[in-house]
Short mmCIF file of C-alpha atoms in Angstrom, two decimals:
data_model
loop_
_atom_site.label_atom_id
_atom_site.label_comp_id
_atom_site.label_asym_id
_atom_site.label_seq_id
_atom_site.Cartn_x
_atom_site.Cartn_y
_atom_site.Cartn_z
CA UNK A 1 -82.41 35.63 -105.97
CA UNK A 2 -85.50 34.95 -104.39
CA UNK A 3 -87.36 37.58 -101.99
CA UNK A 4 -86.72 35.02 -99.04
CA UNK A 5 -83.53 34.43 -100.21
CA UNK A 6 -82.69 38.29 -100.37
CA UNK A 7 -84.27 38.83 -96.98
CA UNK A 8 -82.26 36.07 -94.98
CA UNK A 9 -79.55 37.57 -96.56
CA UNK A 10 -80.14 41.17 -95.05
CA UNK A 11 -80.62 39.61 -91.66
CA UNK A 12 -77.83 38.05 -91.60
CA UNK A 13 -75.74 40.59 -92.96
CA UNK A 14 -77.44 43.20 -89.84
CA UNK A 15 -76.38 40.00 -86.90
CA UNK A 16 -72.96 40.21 -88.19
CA UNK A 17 -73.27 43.87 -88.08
CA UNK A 18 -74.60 43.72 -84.08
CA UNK A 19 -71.84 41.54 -83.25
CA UNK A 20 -69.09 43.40 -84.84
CA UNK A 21 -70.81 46.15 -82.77
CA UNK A 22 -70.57 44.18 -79.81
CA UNK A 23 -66.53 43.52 -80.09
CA UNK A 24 -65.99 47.32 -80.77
CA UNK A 25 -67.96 47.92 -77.71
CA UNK A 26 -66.27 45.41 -75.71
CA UNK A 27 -63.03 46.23 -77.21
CA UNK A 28 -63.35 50.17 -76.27
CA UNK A 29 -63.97 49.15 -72.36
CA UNK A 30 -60.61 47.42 -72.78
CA UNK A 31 -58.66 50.53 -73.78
CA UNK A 32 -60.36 52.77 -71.65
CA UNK A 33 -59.67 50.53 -69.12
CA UNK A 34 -55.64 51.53 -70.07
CA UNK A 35 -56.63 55.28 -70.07
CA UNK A 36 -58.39 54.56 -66.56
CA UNK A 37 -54.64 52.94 -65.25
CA UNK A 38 -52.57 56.30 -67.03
CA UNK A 39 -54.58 58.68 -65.74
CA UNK A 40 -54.18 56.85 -62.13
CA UNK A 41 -50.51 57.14 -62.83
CA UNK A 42 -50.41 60.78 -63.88
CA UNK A 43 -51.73 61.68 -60.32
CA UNK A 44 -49.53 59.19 -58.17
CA UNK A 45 -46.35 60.61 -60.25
CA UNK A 46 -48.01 63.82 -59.63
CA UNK A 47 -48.51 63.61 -56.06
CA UNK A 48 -44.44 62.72 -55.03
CA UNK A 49 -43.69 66.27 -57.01
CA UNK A 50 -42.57 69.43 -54.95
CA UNK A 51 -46.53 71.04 -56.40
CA UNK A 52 -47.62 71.26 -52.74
CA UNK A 53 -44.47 73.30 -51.85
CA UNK A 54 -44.73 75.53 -55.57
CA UNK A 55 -48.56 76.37 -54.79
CA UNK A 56 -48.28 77.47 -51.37
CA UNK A 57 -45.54 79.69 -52.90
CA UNK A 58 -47.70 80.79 -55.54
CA UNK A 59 -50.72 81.42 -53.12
CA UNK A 60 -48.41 83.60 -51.03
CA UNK A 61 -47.24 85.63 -54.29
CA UNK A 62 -50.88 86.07 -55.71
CA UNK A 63 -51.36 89.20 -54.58
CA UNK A 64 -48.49 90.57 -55.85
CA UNK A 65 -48.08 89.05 -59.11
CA UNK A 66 -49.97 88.70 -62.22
CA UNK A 67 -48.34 85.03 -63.03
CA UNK A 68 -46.86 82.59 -61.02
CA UNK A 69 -43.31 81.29 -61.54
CA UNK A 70 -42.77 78.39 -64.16
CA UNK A 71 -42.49 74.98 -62.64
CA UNK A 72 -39.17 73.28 -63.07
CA UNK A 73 -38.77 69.57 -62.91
CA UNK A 74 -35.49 67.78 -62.38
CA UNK A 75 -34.80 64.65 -65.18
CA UNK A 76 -32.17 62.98 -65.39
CA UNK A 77 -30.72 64.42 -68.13
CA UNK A 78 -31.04 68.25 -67.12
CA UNK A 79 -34.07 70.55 -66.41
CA UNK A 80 -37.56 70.75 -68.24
CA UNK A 81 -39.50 73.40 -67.60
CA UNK A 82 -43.15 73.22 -67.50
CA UNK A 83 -45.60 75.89 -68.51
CA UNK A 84 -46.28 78.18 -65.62
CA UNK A 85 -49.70 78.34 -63.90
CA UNK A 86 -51.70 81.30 -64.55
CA UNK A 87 -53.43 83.36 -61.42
CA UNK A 88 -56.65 84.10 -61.55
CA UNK A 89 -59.06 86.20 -59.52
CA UNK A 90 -62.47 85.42 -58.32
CA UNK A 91 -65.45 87.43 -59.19
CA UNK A 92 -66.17 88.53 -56.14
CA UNK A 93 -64.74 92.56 -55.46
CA UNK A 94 -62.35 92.23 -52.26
CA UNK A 95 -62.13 88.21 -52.28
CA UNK A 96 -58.32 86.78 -52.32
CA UNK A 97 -56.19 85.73 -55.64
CA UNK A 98 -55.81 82.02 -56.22
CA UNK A 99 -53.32 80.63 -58.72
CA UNK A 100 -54.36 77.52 -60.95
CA UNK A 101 -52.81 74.10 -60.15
CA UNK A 102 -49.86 72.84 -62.69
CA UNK A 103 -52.33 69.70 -63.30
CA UNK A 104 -52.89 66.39 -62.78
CA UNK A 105 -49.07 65.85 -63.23
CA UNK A 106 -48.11 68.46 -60.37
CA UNK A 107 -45.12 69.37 -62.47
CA UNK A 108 -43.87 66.12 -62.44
CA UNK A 109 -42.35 65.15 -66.47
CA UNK A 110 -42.93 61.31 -66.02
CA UNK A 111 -46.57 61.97 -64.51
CA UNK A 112 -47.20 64.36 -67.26
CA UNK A 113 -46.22 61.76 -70.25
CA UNK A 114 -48.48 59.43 -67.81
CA UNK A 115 -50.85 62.21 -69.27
CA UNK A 116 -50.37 62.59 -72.32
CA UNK A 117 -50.85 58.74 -72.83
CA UNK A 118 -53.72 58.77 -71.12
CA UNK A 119 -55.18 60.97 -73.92
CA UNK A 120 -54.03 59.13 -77.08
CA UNK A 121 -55.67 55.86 -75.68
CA UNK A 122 -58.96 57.93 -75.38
CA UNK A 123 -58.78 59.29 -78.38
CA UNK A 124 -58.23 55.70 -79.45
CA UNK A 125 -61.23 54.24 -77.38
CA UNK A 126 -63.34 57.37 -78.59
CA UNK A 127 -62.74 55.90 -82.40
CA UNK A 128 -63.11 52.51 -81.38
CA UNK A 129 -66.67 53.17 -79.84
CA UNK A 130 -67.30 55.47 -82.43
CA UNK A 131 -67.06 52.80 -84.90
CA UNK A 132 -69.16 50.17 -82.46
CA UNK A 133 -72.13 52.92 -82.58
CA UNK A 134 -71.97 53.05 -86.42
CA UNK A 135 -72.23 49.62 -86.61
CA UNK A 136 -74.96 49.01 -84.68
CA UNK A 137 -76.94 52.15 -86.44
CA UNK A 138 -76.11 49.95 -89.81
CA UNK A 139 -77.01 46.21 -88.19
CA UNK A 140 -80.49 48.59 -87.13
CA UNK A 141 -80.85 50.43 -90.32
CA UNK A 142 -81.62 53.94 -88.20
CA UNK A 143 -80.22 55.92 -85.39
CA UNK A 144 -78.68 54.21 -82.91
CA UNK A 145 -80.74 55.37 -79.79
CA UNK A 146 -83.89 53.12 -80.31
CA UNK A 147 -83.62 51.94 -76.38
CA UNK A 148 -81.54 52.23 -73.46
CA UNK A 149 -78.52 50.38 -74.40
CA UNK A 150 -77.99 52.51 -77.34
CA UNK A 151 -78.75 55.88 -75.76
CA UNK A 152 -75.96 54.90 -73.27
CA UNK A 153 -73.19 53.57 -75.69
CA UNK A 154 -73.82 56.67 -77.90
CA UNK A 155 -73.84 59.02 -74.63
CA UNK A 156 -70.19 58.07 -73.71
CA UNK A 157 -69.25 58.37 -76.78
CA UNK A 158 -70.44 62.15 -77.22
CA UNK A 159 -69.33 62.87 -73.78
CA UNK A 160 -65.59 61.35 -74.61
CA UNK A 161 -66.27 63.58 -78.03
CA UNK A 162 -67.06 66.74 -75.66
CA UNK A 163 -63.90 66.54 -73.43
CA UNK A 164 -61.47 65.98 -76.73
CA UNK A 165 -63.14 68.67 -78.39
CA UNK A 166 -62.29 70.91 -75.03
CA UNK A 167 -58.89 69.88 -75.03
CA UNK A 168 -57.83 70.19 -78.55
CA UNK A 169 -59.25 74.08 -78.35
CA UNK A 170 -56.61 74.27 -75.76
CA UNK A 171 -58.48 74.19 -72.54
CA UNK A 172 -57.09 73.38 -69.19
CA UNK A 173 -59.62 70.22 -68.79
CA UNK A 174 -56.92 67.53 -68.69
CA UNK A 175 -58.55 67.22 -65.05
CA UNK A 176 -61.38 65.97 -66.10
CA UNK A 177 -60.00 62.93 -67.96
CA UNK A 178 -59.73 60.62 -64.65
CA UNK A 179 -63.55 60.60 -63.39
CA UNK A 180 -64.92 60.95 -67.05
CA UNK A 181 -62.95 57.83 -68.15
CA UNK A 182 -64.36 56.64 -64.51
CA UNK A 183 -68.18 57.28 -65.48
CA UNK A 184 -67.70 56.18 -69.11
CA UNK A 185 -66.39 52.47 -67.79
CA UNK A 186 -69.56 52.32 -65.23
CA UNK A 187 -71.71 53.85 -68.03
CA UNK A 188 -70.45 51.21 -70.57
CA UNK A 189 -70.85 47.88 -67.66
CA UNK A 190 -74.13 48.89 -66.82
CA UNK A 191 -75.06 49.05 -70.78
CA UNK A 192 -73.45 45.57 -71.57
CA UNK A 193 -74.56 43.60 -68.66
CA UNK A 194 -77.66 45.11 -67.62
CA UNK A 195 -79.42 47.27 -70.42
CA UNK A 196 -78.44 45.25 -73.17
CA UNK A 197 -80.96 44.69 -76.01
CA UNK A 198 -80.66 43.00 -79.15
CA UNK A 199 -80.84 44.75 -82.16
CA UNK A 200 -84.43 45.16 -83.74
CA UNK A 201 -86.98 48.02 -85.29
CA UNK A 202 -88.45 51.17 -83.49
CA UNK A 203 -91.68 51.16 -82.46
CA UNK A 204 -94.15 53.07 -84.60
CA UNK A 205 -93.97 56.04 -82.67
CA UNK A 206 -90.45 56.09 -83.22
CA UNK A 207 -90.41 56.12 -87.07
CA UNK A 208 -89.43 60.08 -87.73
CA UNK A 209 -86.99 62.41 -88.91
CA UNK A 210 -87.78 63.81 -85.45
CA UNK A 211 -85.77 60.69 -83.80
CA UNK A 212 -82.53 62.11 -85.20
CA UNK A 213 -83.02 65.64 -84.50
CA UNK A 214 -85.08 65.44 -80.52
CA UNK A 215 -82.98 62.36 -79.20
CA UNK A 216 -79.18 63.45 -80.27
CA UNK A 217 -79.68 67.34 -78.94
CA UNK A 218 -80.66 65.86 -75.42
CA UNK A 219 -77.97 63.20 -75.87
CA UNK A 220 -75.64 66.31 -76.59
CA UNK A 221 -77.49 68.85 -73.70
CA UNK A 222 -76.70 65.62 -71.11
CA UNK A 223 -72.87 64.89 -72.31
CA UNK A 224 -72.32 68.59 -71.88
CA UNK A 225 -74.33 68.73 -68.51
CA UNK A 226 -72.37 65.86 -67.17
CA UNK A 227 -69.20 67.89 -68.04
CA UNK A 228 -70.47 71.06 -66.01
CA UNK A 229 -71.64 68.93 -63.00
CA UNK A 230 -68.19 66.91 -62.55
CA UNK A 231 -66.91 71.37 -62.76
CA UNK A 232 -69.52 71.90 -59.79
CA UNK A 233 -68.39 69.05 -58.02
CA UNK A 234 -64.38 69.92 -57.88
CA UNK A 235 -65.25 73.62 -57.60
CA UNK A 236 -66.86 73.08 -54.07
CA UNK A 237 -63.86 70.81 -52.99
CA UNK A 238 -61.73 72.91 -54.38
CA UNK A 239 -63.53 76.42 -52.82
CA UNK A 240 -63.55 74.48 -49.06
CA UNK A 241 -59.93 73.67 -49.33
CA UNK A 242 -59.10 77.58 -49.99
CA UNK A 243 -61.38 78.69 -47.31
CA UNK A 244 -59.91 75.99 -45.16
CA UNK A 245 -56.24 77.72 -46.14
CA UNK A 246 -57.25 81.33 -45.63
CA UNK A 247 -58.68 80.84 -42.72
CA UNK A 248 -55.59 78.84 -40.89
CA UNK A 249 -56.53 75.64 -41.50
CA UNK A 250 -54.67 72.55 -42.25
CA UNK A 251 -56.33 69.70 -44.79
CA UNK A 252 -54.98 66.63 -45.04
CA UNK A 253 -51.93 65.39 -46.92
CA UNK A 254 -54.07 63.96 -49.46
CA UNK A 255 -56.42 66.61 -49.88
CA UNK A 256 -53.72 69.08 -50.22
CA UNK A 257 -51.79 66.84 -53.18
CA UNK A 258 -55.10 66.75 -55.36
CA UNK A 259 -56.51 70.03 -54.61
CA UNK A 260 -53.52 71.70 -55.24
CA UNK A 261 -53.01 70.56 -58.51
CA UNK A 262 -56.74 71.10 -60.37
CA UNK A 263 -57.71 75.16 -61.05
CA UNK A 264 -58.58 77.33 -58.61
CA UNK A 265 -61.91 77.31 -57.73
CA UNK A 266 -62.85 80.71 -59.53
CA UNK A 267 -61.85 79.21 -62.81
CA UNK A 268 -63.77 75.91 -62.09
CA UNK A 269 -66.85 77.79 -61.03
CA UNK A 270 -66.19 79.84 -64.43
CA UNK A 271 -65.35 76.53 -66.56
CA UNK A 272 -69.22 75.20 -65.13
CA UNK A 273 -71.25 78.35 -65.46
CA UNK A 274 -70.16 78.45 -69.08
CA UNK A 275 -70.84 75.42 -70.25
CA UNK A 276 -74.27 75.30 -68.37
CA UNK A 277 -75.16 78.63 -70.25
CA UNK A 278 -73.64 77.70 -73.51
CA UNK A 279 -76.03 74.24 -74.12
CA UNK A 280 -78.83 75.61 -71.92
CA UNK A 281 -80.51 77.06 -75.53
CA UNK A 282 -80.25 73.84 -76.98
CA UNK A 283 -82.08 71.82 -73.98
CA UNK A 284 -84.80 74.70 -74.50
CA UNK A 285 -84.71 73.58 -78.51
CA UNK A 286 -84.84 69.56 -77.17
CA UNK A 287 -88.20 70.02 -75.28
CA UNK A 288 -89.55 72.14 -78.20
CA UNK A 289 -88.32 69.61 -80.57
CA UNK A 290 -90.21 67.03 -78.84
CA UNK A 291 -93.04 68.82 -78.35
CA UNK A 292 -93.84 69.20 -82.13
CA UNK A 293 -92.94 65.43 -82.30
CA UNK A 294 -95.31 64.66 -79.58
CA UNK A 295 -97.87 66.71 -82.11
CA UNK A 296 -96.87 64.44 -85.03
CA UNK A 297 -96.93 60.98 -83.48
CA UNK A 298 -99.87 61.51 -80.60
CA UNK A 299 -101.63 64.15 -81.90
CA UNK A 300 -100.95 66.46 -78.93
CA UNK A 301 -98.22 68.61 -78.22
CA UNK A 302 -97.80 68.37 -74.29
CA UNK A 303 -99.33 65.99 -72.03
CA UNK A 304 -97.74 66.08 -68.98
CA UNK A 305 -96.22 62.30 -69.95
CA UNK A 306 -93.29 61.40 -66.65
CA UNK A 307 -90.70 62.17 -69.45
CA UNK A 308 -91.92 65.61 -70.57
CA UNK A 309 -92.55 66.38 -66.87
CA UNK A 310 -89.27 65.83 -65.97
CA UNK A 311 -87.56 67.21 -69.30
CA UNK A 312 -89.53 70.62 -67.86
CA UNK A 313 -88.59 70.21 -64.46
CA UNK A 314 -84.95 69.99 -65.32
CA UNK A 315 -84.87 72.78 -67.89
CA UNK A 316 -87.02 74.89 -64.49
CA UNK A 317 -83.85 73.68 -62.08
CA UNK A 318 -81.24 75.05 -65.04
CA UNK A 319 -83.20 77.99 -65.55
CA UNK A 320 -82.94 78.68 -61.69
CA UNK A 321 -79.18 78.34 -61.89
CA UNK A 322 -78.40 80.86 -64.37
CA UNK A 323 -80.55 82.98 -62.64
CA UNK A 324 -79.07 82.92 -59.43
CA UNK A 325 -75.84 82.65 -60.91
CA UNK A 326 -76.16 86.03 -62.28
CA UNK A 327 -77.44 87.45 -59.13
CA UNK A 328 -75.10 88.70 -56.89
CA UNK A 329 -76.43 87.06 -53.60
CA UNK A 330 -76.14 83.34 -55.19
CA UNK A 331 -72.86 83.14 -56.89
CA UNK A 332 -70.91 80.50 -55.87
CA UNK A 333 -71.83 77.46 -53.51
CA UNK A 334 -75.60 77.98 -53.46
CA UNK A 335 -75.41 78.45 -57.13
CA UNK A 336 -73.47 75.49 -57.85
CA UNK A 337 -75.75 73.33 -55.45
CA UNK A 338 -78.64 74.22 -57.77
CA UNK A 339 -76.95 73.22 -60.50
CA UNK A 340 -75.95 69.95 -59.21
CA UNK A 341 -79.77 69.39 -58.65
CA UNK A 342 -80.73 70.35 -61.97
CA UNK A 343 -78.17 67.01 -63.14
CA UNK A 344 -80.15 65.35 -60.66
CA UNK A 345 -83.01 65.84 -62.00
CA UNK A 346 -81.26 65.73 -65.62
CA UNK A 347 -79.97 61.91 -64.16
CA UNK A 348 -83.43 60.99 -63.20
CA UNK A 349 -85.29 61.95 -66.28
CA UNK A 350 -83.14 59.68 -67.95
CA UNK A 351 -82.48 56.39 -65.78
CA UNK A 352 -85.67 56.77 -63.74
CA UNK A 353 -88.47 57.94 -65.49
CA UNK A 354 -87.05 54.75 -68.15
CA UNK A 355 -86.58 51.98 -65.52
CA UNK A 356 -89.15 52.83 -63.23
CA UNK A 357 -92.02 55.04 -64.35
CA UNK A 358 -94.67 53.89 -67.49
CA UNK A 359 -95.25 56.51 -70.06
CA UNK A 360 -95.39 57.03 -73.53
CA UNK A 361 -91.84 57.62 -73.37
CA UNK A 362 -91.45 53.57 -71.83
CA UNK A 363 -88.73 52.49 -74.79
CA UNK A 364 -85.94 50.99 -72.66
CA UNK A 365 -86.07 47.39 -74.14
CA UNK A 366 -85.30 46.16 -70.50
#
């Protein structure tokens, strides 16, 4: 075989590889589209379940007890009992006990199995996309985050990989799995119709073993951010309902079906400080990872390029959030207003520094 013959051979072999990649990807929207419609039906089954009447029961028994009661559903062939929501207590010395919410389901059997559907057709989605990420790494012949497109498919990917790996540790995250499976379908449309790029080679800049260790830590830091920021967003829902309660107020029907059924707003604040702190260290090791990458490809370490300014300006806004989270004065809703700023700025590194700002860093292929 010929050199040209060999060569044509390659390049066809990597198309076929893009557009197996393309069917996966394609094909993944479709059944997250299914997990999108299960999870809807979790909460509707959910929200025609006695869970407003069990928390307010729960709430008034906080005080007094270390667990709240299990919640029983009626089937039609007997009882089931569901496992019973745990109290916990906010940080603050003196502030009131709040029991966790049964769940999405709201103690409801059929909206639970809704559930637990839900779930297997992410984890089937997850492999699915998985597999449409490998593929296009192979059609590519490198890692799969050359421009924007990729850096997106792979993102929902790891941040479908993040929430699985929460819940098969055991945590109480099934909450999340409606406005992840939300962002992932925007995150995905946005990548297929407006950031697509065909496959094709890095720019020289690109061509380093520092590609595979500085681009999948922030792709990591951000999956793991997004999780903490959707935390932040239901904790300060979930902390104005309770005030709204303890004070003699009276939400809405709606707002009292959903809030009633996601944690307490102690254990989401918890859930998002955690995971803030816990990839925080490897954000740091991200902008010091590109740093000495910056020294291998440009000859300079820092620069002050849009991307590295905003890398440090988001690491600054993080860096402010655990710090006022560990001071006394700023737990809570000024704390978790910081951190949602600190995504902002995470959010804006990303999609606008790419789309709208030129730099060194300019590699979105659109």
């Amino acid at each position: 075989m010929t050199l040209a013959a060999a060569t044509e051979l390659a390049a066809g072999t990597n198309e076929n590889l893009a557009n197996i990649s393309n069917v996966l990807i394609y094909s993944s929207m479709a059944v997250y589209t299914l997990a999108f419609f299960a999870h809807i039906a979790e909460w509707l089954f959910g929200s025609r379940s006695k869970v407003g009447r069990t928390a307010a029961a729960l709430t008034a028994d906080g005080a007094k007890k270390a667990d709240g009661p299990a919640v029983t559903v009626q089937t039609a062939g007997g009882t089931a009992v569901l496992e019973r929501p745990k109290v916990v207590v906010r940080a603050a010395a003196g502030a009131r006990d709040v029991p966790d919410g049964p769940g999405a389901h709201g103690g409801d059997e059929q909206g639970d199995l809704y559930g637990r559907i839900a779930i297997s057709l992410t984890v089937l989605a997850f492999a699915i996309e998985a597999g449409g990420v490998l593929t296009r790494a192979l059609s590519v012949q490198r890692a799969p985050w050359g421009n924007m497109y990729e850096f997106n498919i792979t993102f929902s990917s790891v941040a479908v990989g993040v929430y699985l790996v929460f819940l098969a540790l055991r945590k109480n995250i099934r909450w999340l799995g409606l406005p992840l499976i939300t962002t992932v379908l925007l995150d995905l449309g946005v990548a297929v119709t407006v950031l697509y790029t065909a496959s094709d080679q890095l720019v020289p800049a690109l061509h380093s073993y520092w590609l595979y260790i500085h681009v999948s830590t922030a792709i990591l830091c951000g999956a793991v951010f997004y999780v903490g920021a959707v935390g932040t967003i239901l904790y300060l829902f979930r902390d104005s309902y309770e005030n709204k309660l303890a004070t003699g107020g009276k939400p809405g029907r709606f707002a009292s079906s959903v809030m009633e059924r996601l944690p307490a707003s102690a254990s989401l604040d918890k859930f998002a400080y955690r995971v803030n702190a816990a990839v925080f260290p490897l954000w740091t090791f991200t902008i010091i990872a590109g740093a000495i990458w910056a020294g291998d490809a440009w000859g300079r370490y820092w620069g002050w390029d849009p991307k590295e300014t905003w890398s440090f300006i988001t690491w600054v806004a993080y860096a402010c959030y655990l710090h006022a989270r560990a001071t006394a004065g700023w737990k809570g809703r000024k704390a978790a207003y910081i951190a949602l700023i600190a995504f902002a700025c995470w959010l804006f590194n990303y999609y606008g520094v790419n789309l709208f700002v030129t730099g060194k860093h300019s590699y979105a292929g659109v």
